[in-house]
Amino acid sequence: MSRGGKRVGAGRPKGALGTKTVLIRNAVLEAAEAVGEDGNGKDGLVGYLKDLAINERKSFATLLSRAMPMQVEASADGAGEPVTVKIQYVGAKDERSRGLKTEA
């Protein structure tokens, strides 16, 4: 029997998550939902994310940037040409010029 080389169908399919990754992801979501906005579960996961957005802007911005696709394609009627929407980060300099509060 020869050893080494690639076996057809061996291993996890490309893009599939490992069991540990799924367990950790679910645990993080469950913990955030239990903490909520006020530390006692108020508004669940959404409450936790609202609190994060207010009190930890950098962490929330990082999370948001990873959750949002960099490019979205859509069609108004489903049959026309796709429309490309680009998402651009607005930095602190741009926020100051627009009169928005920035961290020092």
PDB file of C-alpha atoms in Angstrom:
ATOM      1  CA  MET A   1       0.000   0.000   0.000  1.00  0.00           C
ATOM      2  CA  SER A   2       1.480   3.331  -1.019  1.00  0.00           C
ATOM      3  CA  ARG A   3       1.582   6.212   1.432  1.00  0.00           C
ATOM      4  CA  GLY A   4       1.287   9.937   0.913  1.00  0.00           C
ATOM      5  CA  GLY A   5      -0.422  11.792  -1.833  1.00  0.00           C
ATOM      6  CA  LYS A   6      -3.925  13.069  -1.982  1.00  0.00           C
ATOM      7  CA  ARG A   7      -6.887  10.752  -1.603  1.00  0.00           C
ATOM      8  CA  VAL A   8     -10.056  11.662  -3.408  1.00  0.00           C
ATOM      9  CA  GLY A   9     -12.683  12.866  -0.935  1.00  0.00           C
ATOM     10  CA  ALA A  10     -10.316  12.843   2.047  1.00  0.00           C
ATOM     11  CA  GLY A  11     -10.463  15.565   4.650  1.00  0.00           C
ATOM     12  CA  ARG A  12     -12.878  18.378   5.301  1.00  0.00           C
ATOM     13  CA  PRO A  13     -14.450  20.026   2.247  1.00  0.00           C
ATOM     14  CA  LYS A  14     -13.103  23.466   1.341  1.00  0.00           C
ATOM     15  CA  GLY A  15     -14.917  26.167   3.306  1.00  0.00           C
ATOM     16  CA  ALA A  16     -16.383  23.781   5.882  1.00  0.00           C
ATOM     17  CA  LEU A  17     -15.854  24.761   9.515  1.00  0.00           C
ATOM     18  CA  GLY A  18     -14.149  22.461  11.980  1.00  0.00           C
ATOM     19  CA  THR A  19     -16.072  21.266  15.022  1.00  0.00           C
ATOM     20  CA  LYS A  20     -13.949  23.329  17.423  1.00  0.00           C
ATOM     21  CA  THR A  21     -14.525  26.480  15.366  1.00  0.00           C
ATOM     22  CA  VAL A  22     -18.281  25.922  15.434  1.00  0.00           C
ATOM     23  CA  LEU A  23     -18.251  25.241  19.197  1.00  0.00           C
ATOM     24  CA  ILE A  24     -16.235  28.374  19.958  1.00  0.00           C
ATOM     25  CA  ARG A  25     -18.366  30.556  17.658  1.00  0.00           C
ATOM     26  CA  ASN A  26     -21.578  29.310  19.285  1.00  0.00           C
ATOM     27  CA  ALA A  27     -20.148  29.810  22.780  1.00  0.00           C
ATOM     28  CA  VAL A  28     -19.154  33.412  21.988  1.00  0.00           C
ATOM     29  CA  LEU A  29     -22.626  34.188  20.616  1.00  0.00           C
ATOM     30  CA  GLU A  30     -24.316  32.561  23.604  1.00  0.00           C
ATOM     31  CA  ALA A  31     -22.118  34.486  26.060  1.00  0.00           C
ATOM     32  CA  ALA A  32     -22.776  37.819  24.324  1.00  0.00           C
ATOM     33  CA  GLU A  33     -26.504  37.105  24.354  1.00  0.00           C
ATOM     34  CA  ALA A  34     -26.387  36.295  28.090  1.00  0.00           C
ATOM     35  CA  VAL A  35     -24.499  39.521  28.870  1.00  0.00           C
ATOM     36  CA  GLY A  36     -26.674  41.786  26.753  1.00  0.00           C
ATOM     37  CA  GLU A  37     -26.587  45.563  26.973  1.00  0.00           C
ATOM     38  CA  ASP A  38     -26.655  45.830  30.752  1.00  0.00           C
ATOM     39  CA  GLY A  39     -24.679  42.768  31.840  1.00  0.00           C
ATOM     40  CA  ASN A  40     -27.898  40.926  32.712  1.00  0.00           C
ATOM     41  CA  GLY A  41     -29.023  39.938  29.230  1.00  0.00           C
ATOM     42  CA  LYS A  42     -31.063  43.036  28.279  1.00  0.00           C
ATOM     43  CA  ASP A  43     -31.834  42.865  24.522  1.00  0.00           C
ATOM     44  CA  GLY A  44     -29.581  39.799  24.163  1.00  0.00           C
ATOM     45  CA  LEU A  45     -26.975  39.784  21.418  1.00  0.00           C
ATOM     46  CA  VAL A  46     -28.261  43.006  19.835  1.00  0.00           C
ATOM     47  CA  GLY A  47     -28.013  44.747  23.219  1.00  0.00           C
ATOM     48  CA  TYR A  48     -24.451  43.513  23.649  1.00  0.00           C
ATOM     49  CA  LEU A  49     -23.516  44.811  20.202  1.00  0.00           C
ATOM     50  CA  LYS A  50     -25.173  48.185  20.907  1.00  0.00           C
ATOM     51  CA  ASP A  51     -23.127  48.474  24.099  1.00  0.00           C
ATOM     52  CA  LEU A  52     -19.986  47.487  22.196  1.00  0.00           C
ATOM     53  CA  ALA A  53     -20.704  50.114  19.511  1.00  0.00           C
ATOM     54  CA  ILE A  54     -21.049  52.832  22.154  1.00  0.00           C
ATOM     55  CA  ASN A  55     -18.257  51.903  24.565  1.00  0.00           C
ATOM     56  CA  GLU A  56     -15.717  50.113  22.352  1.00  0.00           C
ATOM     57  CA  ARG A  57     -15.902  51.842  18.979  1.00  0.00           C
ATOM     58  CA  LYS A  58     -12.654  50.411  17.619  1.00  0.00           C
ATOM     59  CA  SER A  59     -13.601  46.839  18.485  1.00  0.00           C
ATOM     60  CA  PHE A  60     -17.069  47.310  17.020  1.00  0.00           C
ATOM     61  CA  ALA A  61     -15.656  48.849  13.829  1.00  0.00           C
ATOM     62  CA  THR A  62     -13.313  45.873  13.425  1.00  0.00           C
ATOM     63  CA  LEU A  63     -16.180  43.452  13.965  1.00  0.00           C
ATOM     64  CA  LEU A  64     -18.382  45.362  11.539  1.00  0.00           C
ATOM     65  CA  SER A  65     -15.691  45.461   8.864  1.00  0.00           C
ATOM     66  CA  ARG A  66     -15.294  41.680   9.069  1.00  0.00           C
ATOM     67  CA  ALA A  67     -19.042  41.074   9.040  1.00  0.00           C
ATOM     68  CA  MET A  68     -19.711  43.260   5.999  1.00  0.00           C
ATOM     69  CA  PRO A  69     -18.799  42.038   2.531  1.00  0.00           C
ATOM     70  CA  MET A  70     -16.315  44.237   0.690  1.00  0.00           C
ATOM     71  CA  GLN A  71     -18.351  44.138  -2.500  1.00  0.00           C
ATOM     72  CA  VAL A  72     -22.052  43.532  -2.973  1.00  0.00           C
ATOM     73  CA  GLU A  73     -23.679  42.756  -6.299  1.00  0.00           C
ATOM     74  CA  ALA A  74     -27.395  43.223  -6.792  1.00  0.00           C
ATOM     75  CA  SER A  75     -29.910  43.719  -9.557  1.00  0.00           C
ATOM     76  CA  ALA A  76     -33.068  45.798  -9.252  1.00  0.00           C
ATOM     77  CA  ASP A  77     -35.268  43.420 -11.220  1.00  0.00           C
ATOM     78  CA  GLY A  78     -33.189  40.266 -11.007  1.00  0.00           C
ATOM     79  CA  ALA A  79     -32.624  40.198 -14.762  1.00  0.00           C
ATOM     80  CA  GLY A  80     -30.600  43.351 -15.415  1.00  0.00           C
ATOM     81  CA  GLU A  81     -26.933  44.105 -15.065  1.00  0.00           C
ATOM     82  CA  PRO A  82     -25.581  43.715 -11.527  1.00  0.00           C
ATOM     83  CA  VAL A  83     -24.853  46.865  -9.545  1.00  0.00           C
ATOM     84  CA  THR A  84     -21.603  47.004  -7.597  1.00  0.00           C
ATOM     85  CA  VAL A  85     -21.608  48.812  -4.245  1.00  0.00           C
ATOM     86  CA  LYS A  86     -18.245  49.622  -2.689  1.00  0.00           C
ATOM     87  CA  ILE A  87     -17.968  50.088   1.064  1.00  0.00           C
ATOM     88  CA  GLN A  88     -15.400  52.653   2.138  1.00  0.00           C
ATOM     89  CA  TYR A  89     -14.029  53.155   5.640  1.00  0.00           C
ATOM     90  CA  VAL A  90     -14.471  56.683   6.964  1.00  0.00           C
ATOM     91  CA  GLY A  91     -11.362  57.504   8.976  1.00  0.00           C
ATOM     92  CA  ALA A  92     -11.003  59.840  11.945  1.00  0.00           C
ATOM     93  CA  LYS A  93      -9.879  62.723   9.705  1.00  0.00           C
ATOM     94  CA  ASP A  94     -13.089  62.465   7.682  1.00  0.00           C
ATOM     95  CA  GLU A  95     -15.170  62.219  10.861  1.00  0.00           C
ATOM     96  CA  ARG A  96     -13.645  65.425  12.265  1.00  0.00           C
ATOM     97  CA  SER A  97     -14.300  67.308   9.017  1.00  0.00           C
ATOM     98  CA  ARG A  98     -17.958  66.238   9.194  1.00  0.00           C
ATOM     99  CA  GLY A  99     -18.243  67.318  12.837  1.00  0.00           C
ATOM    100  CA  LEU A 100     -18.484  63.795  14.261  1.00  0.00           C
ATOM    101  CA  LYS A 101     -17.064  62.900  17.668  1.00  0.00           C
ATOM    102  CA  THR A 102     -13.719  61.055  17.457  1.00  0.00           C
ATOM    103  CA  GLU A 103     -11.556  59.393  20.057  1.00  0.00           C
ATOM    104  CA  ALA A 104      -8.463  61.311  21.075  1.00  0.00           C
TER     105      ALA A 104
END
